[in-house]
């Protein structure tokens, strides 16, 4: 199985400041079609996960542009340009190229 | 807006069985792959199974293969997960999710809790 490793696992943030989460996969996530099958989800407190980003850097519908994704091959990053209070929760990366689909351990983002 | 509503979760003894359901609405259910995903008590997410649009192709995580069966009723817009020979490690919140067209779940239900304990 493809192992997805996130860091850090806990991220205290100050509203208005930037934040960054890293995700590394144990195998390449590059499909023959040229897309990397790397996705980001956010699980807000008391809610189910919601899709944030697909194919590394494409924001899902309704996701604010303060969220951005980057990376290639096996190393990926999710950035929040200016954290807002509503951004707290657990962020997960997920690979969709190899079966079984696998998720990172999650990064808990909390306001300081 | 897409709605997915799971039901059927319960407390069950090891070795027992359970059938989960997921009622879908506000999208063309029979056009999409569907998933079951478990969230462990420690908050880890584990992909369990996927079914294609007409139910002819299914795939499972190794940990549940031979014990769980995913199915769907497209006439009733409902997804199922039949769980047998349940183990303590099957405990968690089970989410059904709709495929986003890129081999990824996009919309998730609110989840149903399965607890396997004696």
PDB file of C-alpha atoms in Angstrom:
ATOM      1  CA  UNK A   1       0.000   0.000   0.000  1.00  0.00           C
ATOM      2  CA  UNK A   2       1.101   3.573  -0.641  1.00  0.00           C
ATOM      3  CA  UNK A   3       2.039   5.238   2.632  1.00  0.00           C
ATOM      4  CA  UNK A   4       1.108   8.891   3.005  1.00  0.00           C
ATOM      5  CA  UNK A   5       3.132  10.778   5.620  1.00  0.00           C
ATOM      6  CA  UNK A   6       2.055  14.208   6.819  1.00  0.00           C
ATOM      7  CA  UNK A   7       3.944  16.747   8.874  1.00  0.00           C
ATOM      8  CA  UNK A   8       3.489  18.311  11.253  1.00  0.00           C
ATOM      9  CA  UNK A   9       0.767  16.326  13.004  1.00  0.00           C
ATOM     10  CA  UNK A  10      -0.179  19.330  15.114  1.00  0.00           C
ATOM     11  CA  UNK A  11      -0.034  22.931  13.958  1.00  0.00           C
ATOM     12  CA  UNK A  12      -0.901  25.829  16.270  1.00  0.00           C
ATOM     13  CA  UNK A  13      -1.645  28.884  14.141  1.00  0.00           C
ATOM     14  CA  UNK A  14      -2.199  32.589  14.659  1.00  0.00           C
ATOM     15  CA  UNK A  15      -5.109  34.100  12.705  1.00  0.00           C
ATOM     16  CA  UNK A  16      -3.808  36.212   9.859  1.00  0.00           C
ATOM     17  CA  UNK A  17      -0.531  34.302   9.672  1.00  0.00           C
ATOM     18  CA  UNK A  18       0.379  31.734   6.993  1.00  0.00           C
ATOM     19  CA  UNK A  19       0.405  27.995   7.573  1.00  0.00           C
ATOM     20  CA  UNK A  20       1.845  25.064   5.658  1.00  0.00           C
ATOM     21  CA  UNK A  21       1.315  21.279   5.766  1.00  0.00           C
ATOM     22  CA  UNK A  22       3.556  18.736   4.076  1.00  0.00           C
ATOM     23  CA  UNK A  23       2.524  15.376   2.618  1.00  0.00           C
ATOM     24  CA  UNK A  24       4.856  12.756   1.245  1.00  0.00           C
ATOM     25  CA  UNK A  25       3.862   9.590  -0.604  1.00  0.00           C
ATOM     26  CA  UNK A  26       5.876   6.358  -0.716  1.00  0.00           C
ATOM     27  CA  UNK A  27       5.251   6.053  -4.473  1.00  0.00           C
ATOM     28  CA  UNK A  28       4.792   8.479  -7.330  1.00  0.00           C
ATOM     29  CA  UNK A  29       1.259   9.775  -7.723  1.00  0.00           C
ATOM     30  CA  UNK A  30       1.721  10.792 -11.361  1.00  0.00           C
ATOM     31  CA  UNK A  31      -0.863   9.216 -13.664  1.00  0.00           C
ATOM     32  CA  UNK A  32      -0.218   8.554 -17.346  1.00  0.00           C
ATOM     33  CA  UNK A  33      -2.642  11.387 -18.077  1.00  0.00           C
ATOM     34  CA  UNK A  34      -0.198  13.865 -16.561  1.00  0.00           C
ATOM     35  CA  UNK A  35      -2.161  14.551 -13.382  1.00  0.00           C
ATOM     36  CA  UNK A  36      -0.986  13.791  -9.876  1.00  0.00           C
ATOM     37  CA  UNK A  37      -3.729  12.010  -7.961  1.00  0.00           C
ATOM     38  CA  UNK A  38      -3.160  13.896  -4.728  1.00  0.00           C
ATOM     39  CA  UNK A  39      -6.085  15.369  -2.842  1.00  0.00           C
ATOM     40  CA  UNK A  40      -6.568  17.404   0.345  1.00  0.00           C
ATOM     41  CA  UNK A  41      -9.503  17.225   2.721  1.00  0.00           C
ATOM     42  CA  UNK A  42     -10.482  19.235   5.777  1.00  0.00           C
ATOM     43  CA  UNK A  43     -12.526  17.789   8.605  1.00  0.00           C
ATOM     44  CA  UNK A  44     -13.913  20.634  10.678  1.00  0.00           C
ATOM     45  CA  UNK A  45     -14.875  19.857  14.282  1.00  0.00           C
ATOM     46  CA  UNK A  46     -18.021  17.744  14.437  1.00  0.00           C
ATOM     47  CA  UNK A  47     -18.275  17.434  10.659  1.00  0.00           C
ATOM     48  CA  UNK A  48     -17.401  14.894   7.982  1.00  0.00           C
ATOM     49  CA  UNK A  49     -14.396  15.487   5.714  1.00  0.00           C
ATOM     50  CA  UNK A  50     -14.820  17.935   2.859  1.00  0.00           C
ATOM     51  CA  UNK A  51     -12.798  18.114  -0.333  1.00  0.00           C
ATOM     52  CA  UNK A  52     -10.408  21.072  -0.449  1.00  0.00           C
ATOM     53  CA  UNK A  53      -8.046  20.429  -3.347  1.00  0.00           C
ATOM     54  CA  UNK A  54      -7.827  17.954  -6.209  1.00  0.00           C
ATOM     55  CA  UNK A  55      -4.902  17.068  -8.458  1.00  0.00           C
ATOM     56  CA  UNK A  56      -2.524  18.899  -6.107  1.00  0.00           C
ATOM     57  CA  UNK A  57      -3.508  22.478  -6.787  1.00  0.00           C
ATOM     58  CA  UNK A  58      -7.113  22.761  -7.963  1.00  0.00           C
ATOM     59  CA  UNK A  59      -9.505  24.201  -5.402  1.00  0.00           C
ATOM     60  CA  UNK A  60     -12.823  22.408  -4.985  1.00  0.00           C
ATOM     61  CA  UNK A  61     -16.000  24.399  -5.424  1.00  0.00           C
ATOM     62  CA  UNK A  62     -16.403  27.091  -2.785  1.00  0.00           C
ATOM     63  CA  UNK A  63     -12.876  26.801  -1.371  1.00  0.00           C
ATOM     64  CA  UNK A  64     -11.360  30.241  -0.684  1.00  0.00           C
ATOM     65  CA  UNK A  65      -8.310  31.303  -2.658  1.00  0.00           C
ATOM     66  CA  UNK A  66      -6.226  31.621   0.514  1.00  0.00           C
ATOM     67  CA  UNK A  67      -5.765  27.847   0.105  1.00  0.00           C
ATOM     68  CA  UNK A  68      -3.166  26.657  -2.391  1.00  0.00           C
ATOM     69  CA  UNK A  69      -1.487  23.376  -3.207  1.00  0.00           C
ATOM     70  CA  UNK A  70       1.846  22.564  -4.774  1.00  0.00           C
ATOM     71  CA  UNK A  71       4.309  19.745  -5.348  1.00  0.00           C
ATOM     72  CA  UNK A  72       5.047  16.898  -7.698  1.00  0.00           C
ATOM     73  CA  UNK A  73       6.134  13.286  -7.737  1.00  0.00           C
ATOM     74  CA  UNK A  74       6.003  12.296  -4.086  1.00  0.00           C
ATOM     75  CA  UNK A  75       6.202  15.601  -2.189  1.00  0.00           C
ATOM     76  CA  UNK A  76       3.266  17.934  -1.768  1.00  0.00           C
ATOM     77  CA  UNK A  77       2.334  20.997   0.265  1.00  0.00           C
ATOM     78  CA  UNK A  78      -0.895  22.670   1.279  1.00  0.00           C
ATOM     79  CA  UNK A  79      -0.596  26.344   2.177  1.00  0.00           C
ATOM     80  CA  UNK A  80      -2.995  28.764   3.792  1.00  0.00           C
ATOM     81  CA  UNK A  81      -1.906  32.317   3.025  1.00  0.00           C
ATOM     82  CA  UNK A  82      -3.697  33.886   6.008  1.00  0.00           C
ATOM     83  CA  UNK A  83      -5.342  31.550   8.486  1.00  0.00           C
ATOM     84  CA  UNK A  84      -8.856  32.346   9.606  1.00  0.00           C
ATOM     85  CA  UNK A  85     -10.657  30.956  12.650  1.00  0.00           C
ATOM     86  CA  UNK A  86     -12.917  28.827  10.414  1.00  0.00           C
ATOM     87  CA  UNK A  87      -9.881  26.946   9.065  1.00  0.00           C
ATOM     88  CA  UNK A  88      -9.382  24.924  12.261  1.00  0.00           C
ATOM     89  CA  UNK A  89      -9.770  21.173  11.991  1.00  0.00           C
ATOM     90  CA  UNK A  90      -7.883  18.140  10.754  1.00  0.00           C
ATOM     91  CA  UNK A  91      -6.324  18.254   7.301  1.00  0.00           C
ATOM     92  CA  UNK A  92      -5.749  15.000   5.416  1.00  0.00           C
ATOM     93  CA  UNK A  93      -3.919  14.293   2.204  1.00  0.00           C
ATOM     94  CA  UNK A  94      -5.069  11.319   0.138  1.00  0.00           C
ATOM     95  CA  UNK A  95      -3.732   9.494  -2.883  1.00  0.00           C
ATOM     96  CA  UNK A  96      -6.172   8.234  -5.502  1.00  0.00           C
ATOM     97  CA  UNK A  97      -3.795   6.604  -7.979  1.00  0.00           C
ATOM     98  CA  UNK A  98      -3.198   3.247  -6.324  1.00  0.00           C
ATOM     99  CA  UNK A  99      -5.683   0.817  -4.807  1.00  0.00           C
ATOM    100  CA  UNK A 100      -6.258   0.897  -1.894  1.00  0.00           C
ATOM    101  CA  UNK A 101      -6.754   4.644  -1.654  1.00  0.00           C
ATOM    102  CA  UNK A 102      -4.745   5.797   1.343  1.00  0.00           C
ATOM    103  CA  UNK A 103      -4.777   8.828   3.599  1.00  0.00           C
ATOM    104  CA  UNK A 104      -2.191  10.657   5.619  1.00  0.00           C
ATOM    105  CA  UNK A 105      -2.455  10.566   9.411  1.00  0.00           C
ATOM    106  CA  UNK A 106      -3.969  14.016   9.531  1.00  0.00           C
ATOM    107  CA  UNK A 107      -2.671  17.387  10.700  1.00  0.00           C
ATOM    108  CA  UNK A 108      -4.632  19.076  13.462  1.00  0.00           C
ATOM    109  CA  UNK A 109      -4.732  22.827  12.974  1.00  0.00           C
ATOM    110  CA  UNK A 110      -5.655  24.811  16.055  1.00  0.00           C
ATOM    111  CA  UNK A 111      -5.709  28.509  16.825  1.00  0.00           C
ATOM    112  CA  UNK A 112      -3.088  29.577  19.355  1.00  0.00           C
TER     113      UNK A 112
ATOM    114  CA  UNK B   1     -27.096  20.003  -2.846  1.00  0.00           C
ATOM    115  CA  UNK B   2     -25.727  16.462  -2.720  1.00  0.00           C
ATOM    116  CA  UNK B   3     -27.012  14.556   0.302  1.00  0.00           C
ATOM    117  CA  UNK B   4     -25.754  11.240   1.651  1.00  0.00           C
ATOM    118  CA  UNK B   5     -27.408   9.850   4.758  1.00  0.00           C
ATOM    119  CA  UNK B   6     -25.974   6.737   6.387  1.00  0.00           C
ATOM    120  CA  UNK B   7     -27.808   4.469   8.791  1.00  0.00           C
ATOM    121  CA  UNK B   8     -27.509   1.055  10.373  1.00  0.00           C
ATOM    122  CA  UNK B   9     -24.605   1.554  12.738  1.00  0.00           C
ATOM    123  CA  UNK B  10     -24.869  -0.168  16.111  1.00  0.00           C
ATOM    124  CA  UNK B  11     -23.056  -1.914  18.943  1.00  0.00           C
ATOM    125  CA  UNK B  12     -22.379  -5.519  17.956  1.00  0.00           C
ATOM    126  CA  UNK B  13     -20.382  -8.376  19.434  1.00  0.00           C
ATOM    127  CA  UNK B  14     -17.282  -9.763  17.730  1.00  0.00           C
ATOM    128  CA  UNK B  15     -18.327 -12.253  15.065  1.00  0.00           C
ATOM    129  CA  UNK B  16     -21.619 -10.481  14.509  1.00  0.00           C
ATOM    130  CA  UNK B  17     -23.105  -8.907  11.418  1.00  0.00           C
ATOM    131  CA  UNK B  18     -24.466  -5.526  10.445  1.00  0.00           C
ATOM    132  CA  UNK B  19     -25.861  -3.910   7.306  1.00  0.00           C
ATOM    133  CA  UNK B  20     -25.199  -0.256   6.631  1.00  0.00           C
ATOM    134  CA  UNK B  21     -27.263   1.830   4.229  1.00  0.00           C
ATOM    135  CA  UNK B  22     -26.630   5.168   2.554  1.00  0.00           C
ATOM    136  CA  UNK B  23     -29.494   7.094   0.989  1.00  0.00           C
ATOM    137  CA  UNK B  24     -28.369   9.433  -1.770  1.00  0.00           C
ATOM    138  CA  UNK B  25     -30.183  12.423  -3.210  1.00  0.00           C
ATOM    139  CA  UNK B  26     -29.716  15.538  -5.354  1.00  0.00           C
ATOM    140  CA  UNK B  27     -27.432  13.931  -7.912  1.00  0.00           C
ATOM    141  CA  UNK B  28     -27.649  11.197 -10.561  1.00  0.00           C
ATOM    142  CA  UNK B  29     -26.707   8.308  -8.262  1.00  0.00           C
ATOM    143  CA  UNK B  30     -26.353   5.739 -11.037  1.00  0.00           C
ATOM    144  CA  UNK B  31     -23.689   7.835 -12.798  1.00  0.00           C
ATOM    145  CA  UNK B  32     -21.088   7.635 -10.026  1.00  0.00           C
ATOM    146  CA  UNK B  33     -18.771   5.202  -8.285  1.00  0.00           C
ATOM    147  CA  UNK B  34     -19.456   5.122  -4.567  1.00  0.00           C
ATOM    148  CA  UNK B  35     -17.219   4.455  -1.566  1.00  0.00           C
ATOM    149  CA  UNK B  36     -17.310   3.329   2.032  1.00  0.00           C
ATOM    150  CA  UNK B  37     -14.611   4.854   4.233  1.00  0.00           C
ATOM    151  CA  UNK B  38     -14.059   4.228   7.950  1.00  0.00           C
ATOM    152  CA  UNK B  39     -12.755   6.700  10.494  1.00  0.00           C
ATOM    153  CA  UNK B  40     -11.052   4.952  13.384  1.00  0.00           C
ATOM    154  CA  UNK B  41     -11.505   6.142  16.977  1.00  0.00           C
ATOM    155  CA  UNK B  42      -8.076   7.775  16.697  1.00  0.00           C
ATOM    156  CA  UNK B  43      -9.373   9.794  13.692  1.00  0.00           C
ATOM    157  CA  UNK B  44      -7.451   7.924  11.000  1.00  0.00           C
ATOM    158  CA  UNK B  45      -9.280   7.477   7.682  1.00  0.00           C
ATOM    159  CA  UNK B  46      -9.327   4.022   6.066  1.00  0.00           C
ATOM    160  CA  UNK B  47     -10.735   3.287   2.629  1.00  0.00           C
ATOM    161  CA  UNK B  48     -12.952   0.197   2.855  1.00  0.00           C
ATOM    162  CA  UNK B  49     -14.565  -0.420  -0.513  1.00  0.00           C
ATOM    163  CA  UNK B  50     -15.665   0.987  -3.851  1.00  0.00           C
ATOM    164  CA  UNK B  51     -18.413   0.018  -6.291  1.00  0.00           C
ATOM    165  CA  UNK B  52     -18.859   1.114  -9.874  1.00  0.00           C
ATOM    166  CA  UNK B  53     -21.916   2.731 -11.369  1.00  0.00           C
ATOM    167  CA  UNK B  54     -23.962  -0.395 -12.127  1.00  0.00           C
ATOM    168  CA  UNK B  55     -22.620  -2.565  -9.326  1.00  0.00           C
ATOM    169  CA  UNK B  56     -20.749  -4.940 -11.617  1.00  0.00           C
ATOM    170  CA  UNK B  57     -17.298  -4.132 -10.240  1.00  0.00           C
ATOM    171  CA  UNK B  58     -16.367  -3.975  -6.573  1.00  0.00           C
ATOM    172  CA  UNK B  59     -13.091  -3.727  -4.741  1.00  0.00           C
ATOM    173  CA  UNK B  60     -12.177  -4.048  -1.075  1.00  0.00           C
ATOM    174  CA  UNK B  61      -9.430  -3.317   1.378  1.00  0.00           C
ATOM    175  CA  UNK B  62      -7.536  -6.494   2.266  1.00  0.00           C
ATOM    176  CA  UNK B  63      -8.649  -6.159   5.889  1.00  0.00           C
ATOM    177  CA  UNK B  64     -12.322  -6.636   4.958  1.00  0.00           C
ATOM    178  CA  UNK B  65     -12.101  -8.832   1.878  1.00  0.00           C
ATOM    179  CA  UNK B  66     -14.308 -11.902   2.218  1.00  0.00           C
ATOM    180  CA  UNK B  67     -16.193 -10.388   5.176  1.00  0.00           C
ATOM    181  CA  UNK B  68     -17.785  -7.227   3.763  1.00  0.00           C
ATOM    182  CA  UNK B  69     -19.932  -6.842   0.657  1.00  0.00           C
ATOM    183  CA  UNK B  70     -20.690  -3.529  -1.008  1.00  0.00           C
ATOM    184  CA  UNK B  71     -23.782  -3.257  -3.186  1.00  0.00           C
ATOM    185  CA  UNK B  72     -26.198  -0.671  -4.517  1.00  0.00           C
ATOM    186  CA  UNK B  73     -29.820  -0.301  -5.580  1.00  0.00           C
ATOM    187  CA  UNK B  74     -29.868   2.342  -8.298  1.00  0.00           C
ATOM    188  CA  UNK B  75     -33.676   2.303  -8.439  1.00  0.00           C
ATOM    189  CA  UNK B  76     -33.730   3.411  -4.789  1.00  0.00           C
ATOM    190  CA  UNK B  77     -30.579   5.581  -4.860  1.00  0.00           C
ATOM    191  CA  UNK B  78     -29.139   3.560  -2.007  1.00  0.00           C
ATOM    192  CA  UNK B  79     -25.700   2.158  -1.232  1.00  0.00           C
ATOM    193  CA  UNK B  80     -25.164  -0.751   1.149  1.00  0.00           C
ATOM    194  CA  UNK B  81     -22.379  -2.379   3.120  1.00  0.00           C
ATOM    195  CA  UNK B  82     -23.037  -5.869   4.468  1.00  0.00           C
ATOM    196  CA  UNK B  83     -20.579  -6.550   7.270  1.00  0.00           C
ATOM    197  CA  UNK B  84     -20.059 -10.056   8.632  1.00  0.00           C
ATOM    198  CA  UNK B  85     -17.581 -11.710  11.006  1.00  0.00           C
ATOM    199  CA  UNK B  86     -17.045  -8.338  12.606  1.00  0.00           C
ATOM    200  CA  UNK B  87     -13.861  -7.701  14.569  1.00  0.00           C
ATOM    201  CA  UNK B  88     -12.988  -5.196  17.254  1.00  0.00           C
ATOM    202  CA  UNK B  89     -10.745  -3.406  14.756  1.00  0.00           C
ATOM    203  CA  UNK B  90     -13.745  -2.738  12.481  1.00  0.00           C
ATOM    204  CA  UNK B  91     -14.948  -0.201  15.042  1.00  0.00           C
ATOM    205  CA  UNK B  92     -15.348   3.323  13.753  1.00  0.00           C
ATOM    206  CA  UNK B  93     -17.533   5.811  11.965  1.00  0.00           C
ATOM    207  CA  UNK B  94     -18.461   4.584   8.503  1.00  0.00           C
ATOM    208  CA  UNK B  95     -18.926   7.196   5.818  1.00  0.00           C
ATOM    209  CA  UNK B  96     -20.383   6.694   2.393  1.00  0.00           C
ATOM    210  CA  UNK B  97     -18.965   9.008  -0.212  1.00  0.00           C
ATOM    211  CA  UNK B  98     -19.614   9.905  -3.805  1.00  0.00           C
ATOM    212  CA  UNK B  99     -16.836   9.722  -6.375  1.00  0.00           C
ATOM    213  CA  UNK B 100     -15.695  13.082  -7.701  1.00  0.00           C
ATOM    214  CA  UNK B 101     -14.817  11.781 -11.141  1.00  0.00           C
ATOM    215  CA  UNK B 102     -11.075  11.818 -10.424  1.00  0.00           C
ATOM    216  CA  UNK B 103     -10.767   8.602  -8.371  1.00  0.00           C
ATOM    217  CA  UNK B 104     -11.472  10.539  -5.221  1.00  0.00           C
ATOM    218  CA  UNK B 105     -14.428  10.976  -2.880  1.00  0.00           C
ATOM    219  CA  UNK B 106     -15.898  14.458  -3.114  1.00  0.00           C
ATOM    220  CA  UNK B 107     -19.079  14.479  -1.023  1.00  0.00           C
ATOM    221  CA  UNK B 108     -19.278  12.519   2.249  1.00  0.00           C
ATOM    222  CA  UNK B 109     -22.239  11.653   4.413  1.00  0.00           C
ATOM    223  CA  UNK B 110     -22.394  12.432   8.128  1.00  0.00           C
ATOM    224  CA  UNK B 111     -21.362   8.885   9.052  1.00  0.00           C
ATOM    225  CA  UNK B 112     -22.797   6.052  11.129  1.00  0.00           C
ATOM    226  CA  UNK B 113     -21.028   4.589  14.181  1.00  0.00           C
ATOM    227  CA  UNK B 114     -20.188   0.897  14.316  1.00  0.00           C
ATOM    228  CA  UNK B 115     -18.874  -0.404  17.622  1.00  0.00           C
ATOM    229  CA  UNK B 116     -17.646  -3.981  17.837  1.00  0.00           C
ATOM    230  CA  UNK B 117     -17.196  -4.987  21.432  1.00  0.00           C
ATOM    231  CA  UNK B 118     -18.088  -7.771  23.831  1.00  0.00           C
TER     232      UNK B 118
END
